[in-house]
PDB file of C-alpha atoms in Angstrom:
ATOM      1  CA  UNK I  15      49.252 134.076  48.301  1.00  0.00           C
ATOM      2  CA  UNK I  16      52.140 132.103  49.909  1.00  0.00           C
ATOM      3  CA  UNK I  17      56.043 133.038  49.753  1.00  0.00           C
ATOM      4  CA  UNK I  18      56.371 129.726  47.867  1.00  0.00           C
ATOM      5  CA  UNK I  19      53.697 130.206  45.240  1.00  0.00           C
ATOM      6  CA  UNK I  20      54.863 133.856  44.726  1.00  0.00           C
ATOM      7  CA  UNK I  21      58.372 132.513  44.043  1.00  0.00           C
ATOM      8  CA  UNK I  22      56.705 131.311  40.409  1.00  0.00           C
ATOM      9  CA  UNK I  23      56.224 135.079  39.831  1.00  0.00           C
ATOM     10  CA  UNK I  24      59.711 136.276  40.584  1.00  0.00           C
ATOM     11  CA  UNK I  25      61.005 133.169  38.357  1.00  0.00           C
ATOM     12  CA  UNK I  26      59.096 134.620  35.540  1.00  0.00           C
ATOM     13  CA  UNK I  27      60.442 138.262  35.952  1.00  0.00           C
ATOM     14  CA  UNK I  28      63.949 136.613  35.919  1.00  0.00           C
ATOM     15  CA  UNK I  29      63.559 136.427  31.879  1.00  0.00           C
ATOM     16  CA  UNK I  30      65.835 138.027  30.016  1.00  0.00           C
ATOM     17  CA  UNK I  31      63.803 140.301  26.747  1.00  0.00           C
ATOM     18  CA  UNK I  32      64.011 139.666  22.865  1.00  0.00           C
ATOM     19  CA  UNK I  33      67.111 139.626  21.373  1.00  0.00           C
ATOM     20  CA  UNK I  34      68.274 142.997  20.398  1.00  0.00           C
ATOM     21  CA  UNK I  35      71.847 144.796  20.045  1.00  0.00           C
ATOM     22  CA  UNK I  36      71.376 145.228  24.245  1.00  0.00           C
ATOM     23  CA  UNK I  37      69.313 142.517  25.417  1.00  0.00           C
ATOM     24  CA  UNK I  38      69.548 138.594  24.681  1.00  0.00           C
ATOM     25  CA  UNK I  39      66.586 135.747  24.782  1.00  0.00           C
ATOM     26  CA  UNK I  40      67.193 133.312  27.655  1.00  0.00           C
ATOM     27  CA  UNK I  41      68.258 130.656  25.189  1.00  0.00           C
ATOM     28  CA  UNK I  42      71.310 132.436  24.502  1.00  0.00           C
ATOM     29  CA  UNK I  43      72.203 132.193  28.460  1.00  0.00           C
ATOM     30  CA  UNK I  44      71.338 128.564  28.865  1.00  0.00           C
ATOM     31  CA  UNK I  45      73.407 127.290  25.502  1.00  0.00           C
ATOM     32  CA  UNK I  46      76.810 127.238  26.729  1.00  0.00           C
ATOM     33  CA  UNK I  47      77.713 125.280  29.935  1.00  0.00           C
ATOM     34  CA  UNK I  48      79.636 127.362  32.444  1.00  0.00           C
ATOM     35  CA  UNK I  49      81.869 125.334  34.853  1.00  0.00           C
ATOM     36  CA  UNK I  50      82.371 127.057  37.750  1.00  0.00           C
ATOM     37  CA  UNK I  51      83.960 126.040  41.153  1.00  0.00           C
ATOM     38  CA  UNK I  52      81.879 124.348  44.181  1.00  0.00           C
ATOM     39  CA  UNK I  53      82.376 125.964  47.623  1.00  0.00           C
ATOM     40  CA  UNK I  54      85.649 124.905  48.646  1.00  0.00           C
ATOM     41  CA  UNK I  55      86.923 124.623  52.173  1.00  0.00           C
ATOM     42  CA  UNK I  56      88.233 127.925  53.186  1.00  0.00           C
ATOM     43  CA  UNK I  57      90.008 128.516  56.694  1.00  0.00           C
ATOM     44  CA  UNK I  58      88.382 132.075  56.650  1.00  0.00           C
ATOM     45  CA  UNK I  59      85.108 130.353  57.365  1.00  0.00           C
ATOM     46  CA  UNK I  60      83.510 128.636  60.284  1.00  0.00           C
ATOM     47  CA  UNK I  61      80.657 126.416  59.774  1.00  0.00           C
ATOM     48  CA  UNK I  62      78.136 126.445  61.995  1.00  0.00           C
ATOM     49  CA  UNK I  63      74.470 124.791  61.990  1.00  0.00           C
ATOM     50  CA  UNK I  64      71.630 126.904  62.858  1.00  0.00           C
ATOM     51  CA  UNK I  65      67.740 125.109  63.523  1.00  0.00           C
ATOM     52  CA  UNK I  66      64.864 126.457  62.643  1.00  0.00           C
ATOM     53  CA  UNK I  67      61.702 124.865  62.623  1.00  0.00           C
ATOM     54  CA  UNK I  68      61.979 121.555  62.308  1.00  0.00           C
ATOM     55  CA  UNK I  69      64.763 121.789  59.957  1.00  0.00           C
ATOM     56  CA  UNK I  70      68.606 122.625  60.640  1.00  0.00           C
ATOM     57  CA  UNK I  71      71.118 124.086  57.408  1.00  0.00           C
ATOM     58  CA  UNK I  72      74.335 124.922  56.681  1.00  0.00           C
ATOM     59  CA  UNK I  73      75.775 128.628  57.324  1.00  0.00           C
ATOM     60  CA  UNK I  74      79.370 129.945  57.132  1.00  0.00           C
ATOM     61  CA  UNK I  75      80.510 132.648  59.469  1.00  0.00           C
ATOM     62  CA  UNK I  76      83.464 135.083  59.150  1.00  0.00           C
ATOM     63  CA  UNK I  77      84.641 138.246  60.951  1.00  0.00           C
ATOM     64  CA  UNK I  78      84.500 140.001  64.058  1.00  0.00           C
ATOM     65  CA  UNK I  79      83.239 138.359  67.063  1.00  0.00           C
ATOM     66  CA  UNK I  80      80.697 140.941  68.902  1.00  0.00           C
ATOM     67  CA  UNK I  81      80.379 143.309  65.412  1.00  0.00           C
ATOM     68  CA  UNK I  82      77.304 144.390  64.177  1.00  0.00           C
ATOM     69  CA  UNK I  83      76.657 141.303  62.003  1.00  0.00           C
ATOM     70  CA  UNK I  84      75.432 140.960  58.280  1.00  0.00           C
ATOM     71  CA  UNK I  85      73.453 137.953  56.190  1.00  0.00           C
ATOM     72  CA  UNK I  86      75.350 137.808  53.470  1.00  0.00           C
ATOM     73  CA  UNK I  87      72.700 135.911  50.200  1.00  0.00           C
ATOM     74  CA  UNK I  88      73.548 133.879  47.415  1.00  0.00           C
ATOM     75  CA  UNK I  89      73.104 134.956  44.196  1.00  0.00           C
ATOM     76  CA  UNK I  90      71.379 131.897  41.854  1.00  0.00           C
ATOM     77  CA  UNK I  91      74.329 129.872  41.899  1.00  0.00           C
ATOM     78  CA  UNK I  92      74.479 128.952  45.501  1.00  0.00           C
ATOM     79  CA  UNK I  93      77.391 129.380  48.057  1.00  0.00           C
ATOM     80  CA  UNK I  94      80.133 129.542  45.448  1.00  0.00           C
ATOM     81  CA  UNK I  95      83.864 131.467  45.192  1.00  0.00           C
ATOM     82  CA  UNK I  96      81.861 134.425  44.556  1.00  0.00           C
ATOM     83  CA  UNK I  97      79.337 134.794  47.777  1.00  0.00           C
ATOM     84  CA  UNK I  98      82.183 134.118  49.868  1.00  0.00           C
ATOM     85  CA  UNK I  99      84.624 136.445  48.349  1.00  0.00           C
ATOM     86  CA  UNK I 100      81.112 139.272  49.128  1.00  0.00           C
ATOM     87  CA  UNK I 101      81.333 137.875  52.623  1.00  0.00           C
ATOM     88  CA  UNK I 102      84.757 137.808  52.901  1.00  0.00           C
ATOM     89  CA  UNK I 103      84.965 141.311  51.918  1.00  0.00           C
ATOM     90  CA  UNK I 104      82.270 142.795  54.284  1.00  0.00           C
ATOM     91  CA  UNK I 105      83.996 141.219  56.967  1.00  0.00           C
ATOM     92  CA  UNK I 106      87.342 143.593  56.305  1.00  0.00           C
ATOM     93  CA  UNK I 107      85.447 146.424  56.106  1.00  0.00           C
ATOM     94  CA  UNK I 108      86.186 149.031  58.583  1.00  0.00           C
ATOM     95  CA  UNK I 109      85.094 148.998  61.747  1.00  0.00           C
ATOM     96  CA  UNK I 110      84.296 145.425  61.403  1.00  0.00           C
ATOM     97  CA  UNK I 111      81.117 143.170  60.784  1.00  0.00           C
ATOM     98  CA  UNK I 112      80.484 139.643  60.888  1.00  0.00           C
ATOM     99  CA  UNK I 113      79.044 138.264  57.949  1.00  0.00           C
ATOM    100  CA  UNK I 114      76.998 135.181  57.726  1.00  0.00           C
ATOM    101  CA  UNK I 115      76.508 132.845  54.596  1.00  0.00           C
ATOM    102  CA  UNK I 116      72.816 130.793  54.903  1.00  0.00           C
ATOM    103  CA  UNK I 117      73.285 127.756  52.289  1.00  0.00           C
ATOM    104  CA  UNK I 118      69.899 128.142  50.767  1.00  0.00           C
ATOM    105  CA  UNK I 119      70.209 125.270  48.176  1.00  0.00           C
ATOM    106  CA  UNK I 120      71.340 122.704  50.992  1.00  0.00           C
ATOM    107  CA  UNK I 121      74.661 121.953  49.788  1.00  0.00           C
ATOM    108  CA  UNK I 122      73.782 122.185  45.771  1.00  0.00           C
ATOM    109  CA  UNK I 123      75.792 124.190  43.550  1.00  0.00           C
ATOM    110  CA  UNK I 124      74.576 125.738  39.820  1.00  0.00           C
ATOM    111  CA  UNK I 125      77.316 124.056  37.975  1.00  0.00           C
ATOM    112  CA  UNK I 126      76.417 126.108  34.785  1.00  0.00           C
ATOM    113  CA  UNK I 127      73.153 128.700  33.936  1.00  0.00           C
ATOM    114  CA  UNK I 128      70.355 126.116  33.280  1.00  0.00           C
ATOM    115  CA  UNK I 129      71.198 124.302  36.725  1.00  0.00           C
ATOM    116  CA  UNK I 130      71.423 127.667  38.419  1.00  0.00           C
ATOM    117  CA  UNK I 131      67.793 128.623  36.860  1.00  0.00           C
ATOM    118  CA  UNK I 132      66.441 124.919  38.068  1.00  0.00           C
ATOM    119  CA  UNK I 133      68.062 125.645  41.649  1.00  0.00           C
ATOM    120  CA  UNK I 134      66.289 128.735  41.760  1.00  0.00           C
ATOM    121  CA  UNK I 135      63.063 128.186  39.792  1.00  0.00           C
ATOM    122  CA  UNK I 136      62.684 124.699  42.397  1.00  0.00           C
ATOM    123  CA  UNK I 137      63.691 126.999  46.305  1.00  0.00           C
ATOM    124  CA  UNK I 138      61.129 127.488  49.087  1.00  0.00           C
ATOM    125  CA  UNK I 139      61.130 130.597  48.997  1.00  0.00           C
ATOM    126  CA  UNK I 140      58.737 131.010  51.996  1.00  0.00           C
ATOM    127  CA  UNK I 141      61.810 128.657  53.534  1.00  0.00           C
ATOM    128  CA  UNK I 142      64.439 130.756  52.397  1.00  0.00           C
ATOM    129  CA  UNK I 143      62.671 134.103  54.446  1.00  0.00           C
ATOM    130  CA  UNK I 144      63.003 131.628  57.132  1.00  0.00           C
ATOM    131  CA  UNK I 145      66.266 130.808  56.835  1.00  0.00           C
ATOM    132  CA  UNK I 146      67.162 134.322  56.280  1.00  0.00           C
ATOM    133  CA  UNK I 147      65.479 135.325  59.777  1.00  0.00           C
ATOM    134  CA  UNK I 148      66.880 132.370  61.466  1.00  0.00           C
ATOM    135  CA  UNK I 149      70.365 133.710  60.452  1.00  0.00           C
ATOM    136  CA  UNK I 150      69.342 136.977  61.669  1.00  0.00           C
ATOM    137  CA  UNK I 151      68.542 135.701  64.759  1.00  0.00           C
ATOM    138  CA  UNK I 152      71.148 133.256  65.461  1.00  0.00           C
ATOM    139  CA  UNK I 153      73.746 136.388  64.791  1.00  0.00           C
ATOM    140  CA  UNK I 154      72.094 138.818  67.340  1.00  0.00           C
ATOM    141  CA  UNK I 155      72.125 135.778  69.981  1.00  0.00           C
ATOM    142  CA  UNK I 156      76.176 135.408  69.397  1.00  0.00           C
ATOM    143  CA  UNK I 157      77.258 138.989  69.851  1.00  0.00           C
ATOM    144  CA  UNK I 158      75.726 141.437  67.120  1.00  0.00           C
ATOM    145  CA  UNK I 159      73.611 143.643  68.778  1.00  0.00           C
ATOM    146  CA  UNK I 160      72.314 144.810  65.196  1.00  0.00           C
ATOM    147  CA  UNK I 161      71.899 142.681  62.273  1.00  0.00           C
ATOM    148  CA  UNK I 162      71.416 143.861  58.685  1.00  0.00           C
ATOM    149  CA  UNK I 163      70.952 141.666  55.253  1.00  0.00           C
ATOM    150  CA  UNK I 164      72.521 142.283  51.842  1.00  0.00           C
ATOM    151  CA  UNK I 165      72.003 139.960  48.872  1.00  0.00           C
ATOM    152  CA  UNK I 166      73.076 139.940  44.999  1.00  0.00           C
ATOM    153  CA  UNK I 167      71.073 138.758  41.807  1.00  0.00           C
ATOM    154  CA  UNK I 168      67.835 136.202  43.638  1.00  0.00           C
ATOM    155  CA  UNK I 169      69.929 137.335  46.853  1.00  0.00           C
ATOM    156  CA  UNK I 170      69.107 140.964  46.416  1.00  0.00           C
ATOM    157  CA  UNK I 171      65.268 140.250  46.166  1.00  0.00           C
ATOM    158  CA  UNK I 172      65.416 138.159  49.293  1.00  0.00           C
ATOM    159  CA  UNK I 173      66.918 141.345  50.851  1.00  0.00           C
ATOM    160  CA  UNK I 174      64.478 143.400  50.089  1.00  0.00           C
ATOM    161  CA  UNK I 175      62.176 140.847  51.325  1.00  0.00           C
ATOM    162  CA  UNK I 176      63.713 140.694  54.381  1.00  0.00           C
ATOM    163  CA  UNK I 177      62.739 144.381  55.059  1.00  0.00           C
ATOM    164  CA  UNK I 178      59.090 143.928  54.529  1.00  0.00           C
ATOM    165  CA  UNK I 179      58.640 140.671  56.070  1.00  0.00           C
ATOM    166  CA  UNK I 180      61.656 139.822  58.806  1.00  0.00           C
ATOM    167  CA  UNK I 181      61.133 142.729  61.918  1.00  0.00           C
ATOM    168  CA  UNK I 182      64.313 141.934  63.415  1.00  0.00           C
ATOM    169  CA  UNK I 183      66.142 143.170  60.173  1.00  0.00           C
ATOM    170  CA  UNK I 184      68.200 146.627  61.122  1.00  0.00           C
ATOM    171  CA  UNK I 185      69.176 147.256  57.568  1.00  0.00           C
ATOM    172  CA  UNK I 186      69.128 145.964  54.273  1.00  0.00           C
ATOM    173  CA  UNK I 187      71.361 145.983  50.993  1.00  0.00           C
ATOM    174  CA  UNK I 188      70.533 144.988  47.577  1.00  0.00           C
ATOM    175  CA  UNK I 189      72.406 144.895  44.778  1.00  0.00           C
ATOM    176  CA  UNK I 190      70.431 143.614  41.563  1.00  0.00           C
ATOM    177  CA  UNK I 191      67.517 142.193  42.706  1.00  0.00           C
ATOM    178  CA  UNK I 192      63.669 142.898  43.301  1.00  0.00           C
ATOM    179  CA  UNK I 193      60.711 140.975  44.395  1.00  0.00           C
ATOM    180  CA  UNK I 194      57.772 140.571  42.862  1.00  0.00           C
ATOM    181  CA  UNK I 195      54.765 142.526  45.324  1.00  0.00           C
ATOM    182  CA  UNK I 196      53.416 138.837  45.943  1.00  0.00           C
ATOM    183  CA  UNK I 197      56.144 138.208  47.550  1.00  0.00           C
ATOM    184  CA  UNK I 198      56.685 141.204  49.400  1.00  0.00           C
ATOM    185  CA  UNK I 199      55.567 144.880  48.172  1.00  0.00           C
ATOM    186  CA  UNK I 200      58.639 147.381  48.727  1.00  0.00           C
ATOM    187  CA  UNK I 201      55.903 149.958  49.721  1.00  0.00           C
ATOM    188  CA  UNK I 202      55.166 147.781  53.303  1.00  0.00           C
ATOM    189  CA  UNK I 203      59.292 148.535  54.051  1.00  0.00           C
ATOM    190  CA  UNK I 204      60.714 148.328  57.136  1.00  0.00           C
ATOM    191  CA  UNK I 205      64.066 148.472  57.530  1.00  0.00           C
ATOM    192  CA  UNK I 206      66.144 151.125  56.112  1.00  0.00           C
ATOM    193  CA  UNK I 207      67.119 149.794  52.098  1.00  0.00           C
ATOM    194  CA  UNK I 208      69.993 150.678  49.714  1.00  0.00           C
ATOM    195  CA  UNK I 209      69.569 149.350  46.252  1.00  0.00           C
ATOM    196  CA  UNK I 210      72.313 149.167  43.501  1.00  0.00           C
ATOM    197  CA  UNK I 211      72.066 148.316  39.846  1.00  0.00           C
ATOM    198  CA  UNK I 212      73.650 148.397  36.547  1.00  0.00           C
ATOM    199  CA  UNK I 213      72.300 151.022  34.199  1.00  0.00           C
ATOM    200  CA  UNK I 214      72.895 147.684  31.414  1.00  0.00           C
ATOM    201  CA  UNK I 215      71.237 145.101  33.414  1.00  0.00           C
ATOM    202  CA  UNK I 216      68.805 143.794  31.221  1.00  0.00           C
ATOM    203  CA  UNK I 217      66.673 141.331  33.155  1.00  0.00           C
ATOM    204  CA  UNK I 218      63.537 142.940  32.478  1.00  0.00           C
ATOM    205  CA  UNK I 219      61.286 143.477  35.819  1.00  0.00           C
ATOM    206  CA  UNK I 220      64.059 141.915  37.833  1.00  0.00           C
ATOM    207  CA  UNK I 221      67.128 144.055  37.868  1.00  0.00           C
ATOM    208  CA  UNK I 222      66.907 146.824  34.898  1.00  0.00           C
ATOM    209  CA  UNK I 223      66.535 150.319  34.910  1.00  0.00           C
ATOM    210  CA  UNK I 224      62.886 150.260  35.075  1.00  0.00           C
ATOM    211  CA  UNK I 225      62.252 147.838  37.597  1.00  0.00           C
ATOM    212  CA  UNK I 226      65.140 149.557  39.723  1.00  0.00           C
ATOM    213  CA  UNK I 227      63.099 153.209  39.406  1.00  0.00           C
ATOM    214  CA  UNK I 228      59.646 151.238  40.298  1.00  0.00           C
ATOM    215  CA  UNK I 229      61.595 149.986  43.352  1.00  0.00           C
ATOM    216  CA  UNK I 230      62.537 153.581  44.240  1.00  0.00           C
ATOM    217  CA  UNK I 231      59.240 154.679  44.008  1.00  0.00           C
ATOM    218  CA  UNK I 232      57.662 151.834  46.346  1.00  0.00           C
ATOM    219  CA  UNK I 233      60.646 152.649  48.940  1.00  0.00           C
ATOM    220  CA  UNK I 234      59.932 156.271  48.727  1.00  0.00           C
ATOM    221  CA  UNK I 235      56.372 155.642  49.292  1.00  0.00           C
ATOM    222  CA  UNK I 236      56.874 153.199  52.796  1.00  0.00           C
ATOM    223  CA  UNK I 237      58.489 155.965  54.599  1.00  0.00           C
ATOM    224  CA  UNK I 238      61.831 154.490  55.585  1.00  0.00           C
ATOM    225  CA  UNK I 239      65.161 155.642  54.776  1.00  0.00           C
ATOM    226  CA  UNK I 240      66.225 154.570  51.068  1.00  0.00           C
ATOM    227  CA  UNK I 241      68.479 155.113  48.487  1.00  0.00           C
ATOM    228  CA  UNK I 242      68.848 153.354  45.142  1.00  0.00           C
ATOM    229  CA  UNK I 243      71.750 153.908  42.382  1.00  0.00           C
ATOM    230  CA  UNK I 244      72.580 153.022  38.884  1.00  0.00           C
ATOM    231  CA  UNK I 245      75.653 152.875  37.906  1.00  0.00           C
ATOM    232  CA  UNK I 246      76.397 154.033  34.059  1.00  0.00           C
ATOM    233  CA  UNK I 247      78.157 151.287  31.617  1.00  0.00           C
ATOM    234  CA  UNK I 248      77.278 148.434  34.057  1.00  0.00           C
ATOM    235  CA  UNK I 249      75.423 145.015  33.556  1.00  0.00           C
ATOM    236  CA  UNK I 250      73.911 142.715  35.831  1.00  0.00           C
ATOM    237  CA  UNK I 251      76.177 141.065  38.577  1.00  0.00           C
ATOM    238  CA  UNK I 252      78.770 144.152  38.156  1.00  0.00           C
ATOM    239  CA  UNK I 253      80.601 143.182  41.693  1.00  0.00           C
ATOM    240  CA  UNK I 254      81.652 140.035  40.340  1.00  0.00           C
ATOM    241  CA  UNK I 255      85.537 141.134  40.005  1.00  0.00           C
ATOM    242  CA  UNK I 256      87.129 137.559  40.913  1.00  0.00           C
ATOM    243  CA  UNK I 257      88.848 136.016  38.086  1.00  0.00           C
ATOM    244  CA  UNK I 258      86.514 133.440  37.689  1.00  0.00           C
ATOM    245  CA  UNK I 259      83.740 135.469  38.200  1.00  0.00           C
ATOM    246  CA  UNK I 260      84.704 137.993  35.242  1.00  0.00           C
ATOM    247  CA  UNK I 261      85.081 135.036  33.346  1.00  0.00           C
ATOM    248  CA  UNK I 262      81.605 133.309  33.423  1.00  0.00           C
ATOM    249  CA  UNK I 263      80.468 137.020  33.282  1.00  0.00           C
ATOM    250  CA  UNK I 264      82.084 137.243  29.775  1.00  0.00           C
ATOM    251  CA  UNK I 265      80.676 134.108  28.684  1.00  0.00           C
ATOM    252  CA  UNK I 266      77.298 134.981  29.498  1.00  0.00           C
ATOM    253  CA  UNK I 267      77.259 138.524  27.249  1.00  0.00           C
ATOM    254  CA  UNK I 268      78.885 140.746  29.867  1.00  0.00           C
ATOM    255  CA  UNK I 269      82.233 142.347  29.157  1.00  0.00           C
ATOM    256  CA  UNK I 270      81.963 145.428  31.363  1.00  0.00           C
ATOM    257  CA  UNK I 271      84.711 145.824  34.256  1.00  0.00           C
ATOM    258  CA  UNK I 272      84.407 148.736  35.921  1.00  0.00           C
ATOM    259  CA  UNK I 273      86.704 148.596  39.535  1.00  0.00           C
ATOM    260  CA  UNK I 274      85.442 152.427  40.158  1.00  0.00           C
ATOM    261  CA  UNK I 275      81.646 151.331  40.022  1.00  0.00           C
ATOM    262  CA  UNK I 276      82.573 148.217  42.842  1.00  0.00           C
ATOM    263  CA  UNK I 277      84.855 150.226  44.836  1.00  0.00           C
ATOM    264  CA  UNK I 278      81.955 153.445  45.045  1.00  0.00           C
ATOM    265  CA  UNK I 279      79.430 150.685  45.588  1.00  0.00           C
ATOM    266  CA  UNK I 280      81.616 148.996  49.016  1.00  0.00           C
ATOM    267  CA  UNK I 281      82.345 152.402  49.923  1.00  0.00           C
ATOM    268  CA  UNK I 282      78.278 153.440  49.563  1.00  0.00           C
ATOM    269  CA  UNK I 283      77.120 149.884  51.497  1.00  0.00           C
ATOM    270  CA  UNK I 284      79.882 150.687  54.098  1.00  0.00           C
ATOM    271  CA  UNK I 285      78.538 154.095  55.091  1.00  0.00           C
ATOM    272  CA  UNK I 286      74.849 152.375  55.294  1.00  0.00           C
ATOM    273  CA  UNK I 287      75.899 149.667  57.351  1.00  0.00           C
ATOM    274  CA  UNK I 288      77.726 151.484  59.727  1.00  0.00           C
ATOM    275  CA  UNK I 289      74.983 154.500  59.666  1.00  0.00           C
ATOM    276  CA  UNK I 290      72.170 151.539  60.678  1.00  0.00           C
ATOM    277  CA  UNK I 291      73.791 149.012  62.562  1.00  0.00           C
ATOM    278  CA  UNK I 292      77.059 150.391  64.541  1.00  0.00           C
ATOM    279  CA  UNK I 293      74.984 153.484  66.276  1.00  0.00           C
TER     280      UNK I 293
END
């Protein structure tokens, strides 16, 4: 089966379950109309153009020149406020990393859920590993001698992808997000993986509690170095601590805000990056 067939499958595990006192139908998510801001030009970032194939995108670079560098994956929405603020953020972390942004979607924003879901339901996947390695690559030609990937949400699976099916991956971290084994079967792992997710999360086979402890189980079986952590009281897309990001998190069903869950979680992806990529 290809990447881009096997992205079907994934969009079909990215279904919320019935309706209960925990758990909302999908309807519920695509009533309202969320308005969210586009990327806007940010000084922070340099935009670069990297090739691959016979194709060239979009990618947005901050940090460190010559640090161990990190490809830093939308979540559904697309480069928005929120991806960068991620990037923005691993870039600061200490010693240093450059962080890359691959613009997945070509430019396109999710402007509210339902265009988010279309965005993601209608990506090449099979392009977007390519992009991802691409990225990889284009990082460890301009100064990083190691490269890992990290993702959130459609990001996170892509991550984990990226361990099974990009070699040149060092180290990969996942917040909230698992493939499908069409796509790519945890168990075939090769880089190192770190997986966080909310204990609340209730995309069912995507990013809850039971798709998070089948994940653990396929990394524990391919042999690599793993870990993979739930954090208590939290919903999907927990990191999201921007103002409008708490916002559209509220208006989709999730109230949580926990600052100690984000600030363990940095602290936790710090110590992985910095074990894999700085030795």
């Amino acid at each position: 089966m290809t990447l881009s067939s096997a992205s079907r499958l994934i969009t079909r595990t990215f279904r919320v379950s019935p309706p209960s006192s925990s758990t909302r139908s999908l309807s519920f998510f695509l009533t309202p109309r969320f308005q969210v801001r586009s990327m806007a030009s940010d000084s922070n970032f340099k935009k670069i153009q990297i090739q691959r194939d016979d194709t060239t995108f979009d990618a947005y670079v901050v940090g460190k020149e010559n640090a161990p560098g990190i490809v830093v994956v939308q979540e559904w929405w697309g480069v928005d406020y929120e991806i960068k603020n991620h990037a923005l953020t691993i870039s600061q972390l200490e010693p240093g990393f450059k962080a890359l942004i691959p613009d997945l979607y070509r430019g396109k924003v999710g402007l509210d859920v339902a265009e988010a879901q279309h965005l993601m339901d209608n990506l090449d996947w099979q392009g977007a590993v390519k992009d991802i390695r691409a990225s990889v690559n284009w990082l460890k030609a301009n100064g990083s001698q190691k490269v890992g990937v990290t993702g959130y949400c459609m990001g996170g699976a892509l991550a984990i992808a990226s361990s099974v099916l990009i070699p040149e991956v060092d180290a990969v971290v996942a917040f909230y997000g698992v493939p499908s084994s069409e796509l790519a079967d945890p168990t075939n792992a090769k880089a190192p993986v770190q997986a966080h997710f909310g204990e609340l999360d209730n995309f069912v086979g995507f990013s809850d509690v039971t798709a998070a402890k089948a994940l653990e189980e396929k990394l524990k079986a391919s042999g690599i170095p793993y870990e993979v952590h739930i954090y208590p009281g939290n919903a999907h897309a927990f990191m999201n601590r921007s103002a409008e990001g708490v916002a559209r998190r509220k208006s989709m069903g999730m109230p949580d805000e926990d600052n100690a869950a984000v600030e363990l979680a940095w602290s936790r992806f710090r110590s992985w990056m910095i074990r894999f990529l700085a030795s």
